[in-house]
Amino acid sequence: TLPLGGRDRVELAWEAVDDHGLRQVDLVLESGGRSERRALSRFDEDTTSARGAHALAAEDPFLRRAFLPVTVRVEARDNEPAATEKWGRSEAWTLTPPALGAAEALRWAALLQGRDALVDLGARLEREPGASPSAQRQWAAAAAHALRAALDAEEGAALSSGARRFFQGQLALLARPLRPGESLPRRASEVALAVDAGLKAVGRQYAASVARRLAEVLDEAELAARQARAAEQPERVLPGLDATLRVALSASAELRRLGSLGWDLGGVAVANLGRAERARAALELQRVEWVAHHLAERLRRPVPSFSMAGGGGGTESGSGEGQEPASRSDERFDQLAQELAELSREHAQELDSVQQALEAAERAQRGSSLDAEQLRERAERLREATRPLPTSGNPDTGRGSAAIAREHAGSMADALERQELDAALESGKQALLSLGDAERRARAPRSVADQVGESELRAARRALEQELQAVERQRAERRRAASHEARRALQGAAEREQGLAQRAGNLASRGKTSDAALPDSASDALERAEALMQRAARELSEGDAGRALELQREAQRLLENADSGPTTSRRRDPQQAGEEPSPEPGEREGGRRLKTGGEVPEASPEARAEAFRRRVLEGLGKDKSGRLAPAVRRYAEGLLQ
C-alpha cells in the first residue's frame, strides 16, 4: 500500500512466465466501480518468459479522478486458443489518493496565515506610530514574507495564474515607495483589505471545485446503493458503499474549511450524509440512493443557500447582503487584466496586418523590380561552382559536410529561380556553415573520408559568398521598394501602433500606482513594450516596415509575458493540465461573478481557428526551399482550405 500524495510516479516491475507461451501482459487499474485495462506488451507464439517495467504517473487521468483506493495489478494471458481467456494475476498494489479537498484546505490555510500577517502589520503600525521608518519596513517585509511563503509553498492545491498575479501585485504594492501624503499604515490597511477580497474569491473557487468533485463521489454512492438493492447478496456490495460514504464525509469536513461558501455547502453535505448513514444502518437502500442523488445535484450547483430577492445567483451566508465590500481591488484587477488581454490581442492583429501589407507589396515587386533572367543566371553559376563537390558521404566526415553544402547550395539556386530571396539567403547561409566544416576537416583529415579537394571548396565558398552578397542587396532593394509601395497602408499602421503604445503605457502606470497592482515583472514588461511600440510607430511612419516588424514582434512577446504572469508553484494547475475550468459561484442570473484575480476568458473557437490559420500562414505557408518544398506548400494549402 502506497500513498499517492507527494509522489510524482509509481514504478512497477513485472515478470511473466508460461510453460507453453505468452500472448499479452496488461496493467489493470480498479477503483470503486471504475476499472481500466492497458496493454503493456504483446508477444509472438514462441515467447515463454518476459519481463518489463512501467511508470504510473501521479498525473495519470485515472489516478486524478480517483477518490477511493486504487488497486493496481499486472495480468498475463497465455496463448491457449480456447474461447475462455485465462489470465494470471499478480499481487495487488493499493494506491491511496489524498483526501478529497485536503490540498485546497491546505493552501487556503496558508493564505489565511498570510492575510492575518498583513492584518497584524496594520494593527502594529497603528499601535506604534512613533516607530522608525526602518523598523516599519522590517515589519512590512516580515508580513510580506508570510504571504509569499503561502504562494510559493509546494504543498497544497495550485492557484490560478490570475489569483497568483493578484497577490504578487499586492506584495509589490506594499514594497513600493509611498506617494506624497500617503502613510505606511494606510498602505498596509489597503493591501490587507485587497488580499482579503482576493482570498474570498479563491475560497469560492476552491469550494466550487471541491463541491463538484464531491458530487462525483456521491454518484458512486448512488450507484453502489442501487447495485446493493438489486443484488442477490448485498453484503458483497455494501462495503464499497460504506467506503464511498466515508470518503464523502471526509471531503465534506474539508469543504467546510474553505471560506463562507465552503462552510455553507459543507454543512449541507454533512446534514444529508447523516441522513444517508442512518438509512444505510437501517438497510433502507432506496433512501440512500435518493439522498445521494439529491445531494449530488445540489453540489453541482455550488452557489450559496440564501438567495437575493428576485435573483437566482445567491449571496454567501454571513456576507452581509447589501453591504458595500471593503475593497474592490480584485474587481479592478480583473478589469486591468481584461484590458491587457485585449491590448495583446489587438496588437497581434496589427502586427499581422503590417506583415501582410509588406508581403503583398513584395509580391507585387516580383518580375518588375528584379530581373528574373538575371536570377536564373546566378542560380546556374552557383550550381556550376558547387558541381565538383561530392554528392554523398557520412555526415561526420569532410565528404559528408561538402555534400550537405552542395545540397543547400542547390536549394538556394532553386529559390533564386523562384525569386524567393528570403529562402535563398537561408539556404545559402546553411551551405556556408557546411563548407566551413568541410574545410576544417580537409585541413586536418582523420580518415580518407575527410580528404576533399581544398581548391574546389574555396571556389565554392567564393561563389557562394558572392551570390549571398548580391541577394542581400537585392532583398534590401525589394524591401525599400515594397515599403514605398505600401507607404499609405504603413502610415495608418503607424497611427494605430502609436495608440496601442499609449494604452500600454496607461496600463503600466495603473499597474504601478493603483490598488489593482500588477507584479513588478508585468509592469516592467508593459513599459518595455510601450517603448518598443513607440519606436515601431516611428519606423512605420518613415517607411521602414522590416525594422518595424522586428520591433512589433518583440513588443508582442513582452505583452504576452505581462498577460501570462509568473508562476512559482510547481504543483499542477488543473487549467494547464487541460481540465475544464469550474464556473464561478454567482455566475447565474442575479449573481456577481468574480474572476478570482484577473482570469482572462479563453479565446472563442473562431478566434482559435483564426490564430491557427495565422500560424500556418506564417510557418508552413511561407516560402520554403529544398526538395520537399512543393509537398510542404501543398500541405499548407490543404490546411488553409
XYZ file of C-alpha atoms in Angstrom, residues 375 377-389 405-406 408-410 412-413 416 424-425 427-429 431-432 435 439 454-473:
51
model
C 18.400 35.489 -61.087
C 21.877 33.120 -64.426
C 23.046 33.456 -60.830
C 21.394 30.177 -59.928
C 23.188 28.435 -62.783
C 26.562 29.926 -61.779
C 26.007 28.686 -58.229
C 25.222 25.164 -59.422
C 28.289 25.185 -61.650
C 30.567 26.296 -58.777
C 29.338 23.525 -56.452
C 29.165 20.741 -59.056
C 32.701 19.435 -58.230
C 31.654 18.794 -54.612
C 26.808 22.138 -48.580
C 26.115 21.175 -52.203
C 21.950 23.602 -49.561
C 23.513 25.461 -52.496
C 21.143 23.627 -54.836
C 19.460 28.274 -52.832
C 19.632 28.068 -56.629
C 16.605 32.134 -56.762
C 17.626 31.649 -50.867
C 19.507 33.519 -48.140
C 19.811 28.053 -47.689
C 22.987 29.928 -48.637
C 23.931 30.557 -45.011
C 25.654 25.977 -47.177
C 28.417 28.273 -45.882
C 31.502 24.332 -46.276
C 37.302 22.870 -44.927
C 40.571 22.309 -50.939
C 40.594 24.182 -54.250
C 37.031 23.006 -55.018
C 35.923 24.035 -51.531
C 37.480 27.506 -51.881
C 35.926 28.033 -55.303
C 32.520 27.021 -53.978
C 32.910 29.357 -50.995
C 33.845 32.333 -53.200
C 30.879 31.781 -55.487
C 28.517 31.298 -52.569
C 29.686 34.431 -50.728
C 29.440 36.478 -53.914
C 25.870 35.366 -54.592
C 24.843 35.878 -50.971
C 26.066 39.476 -51.042
C 24.216 40.113 -54.293
C 20.992 38.597 -52.938
C 21.297 40.649 -49.742
C 21.480 43.822 -51.839
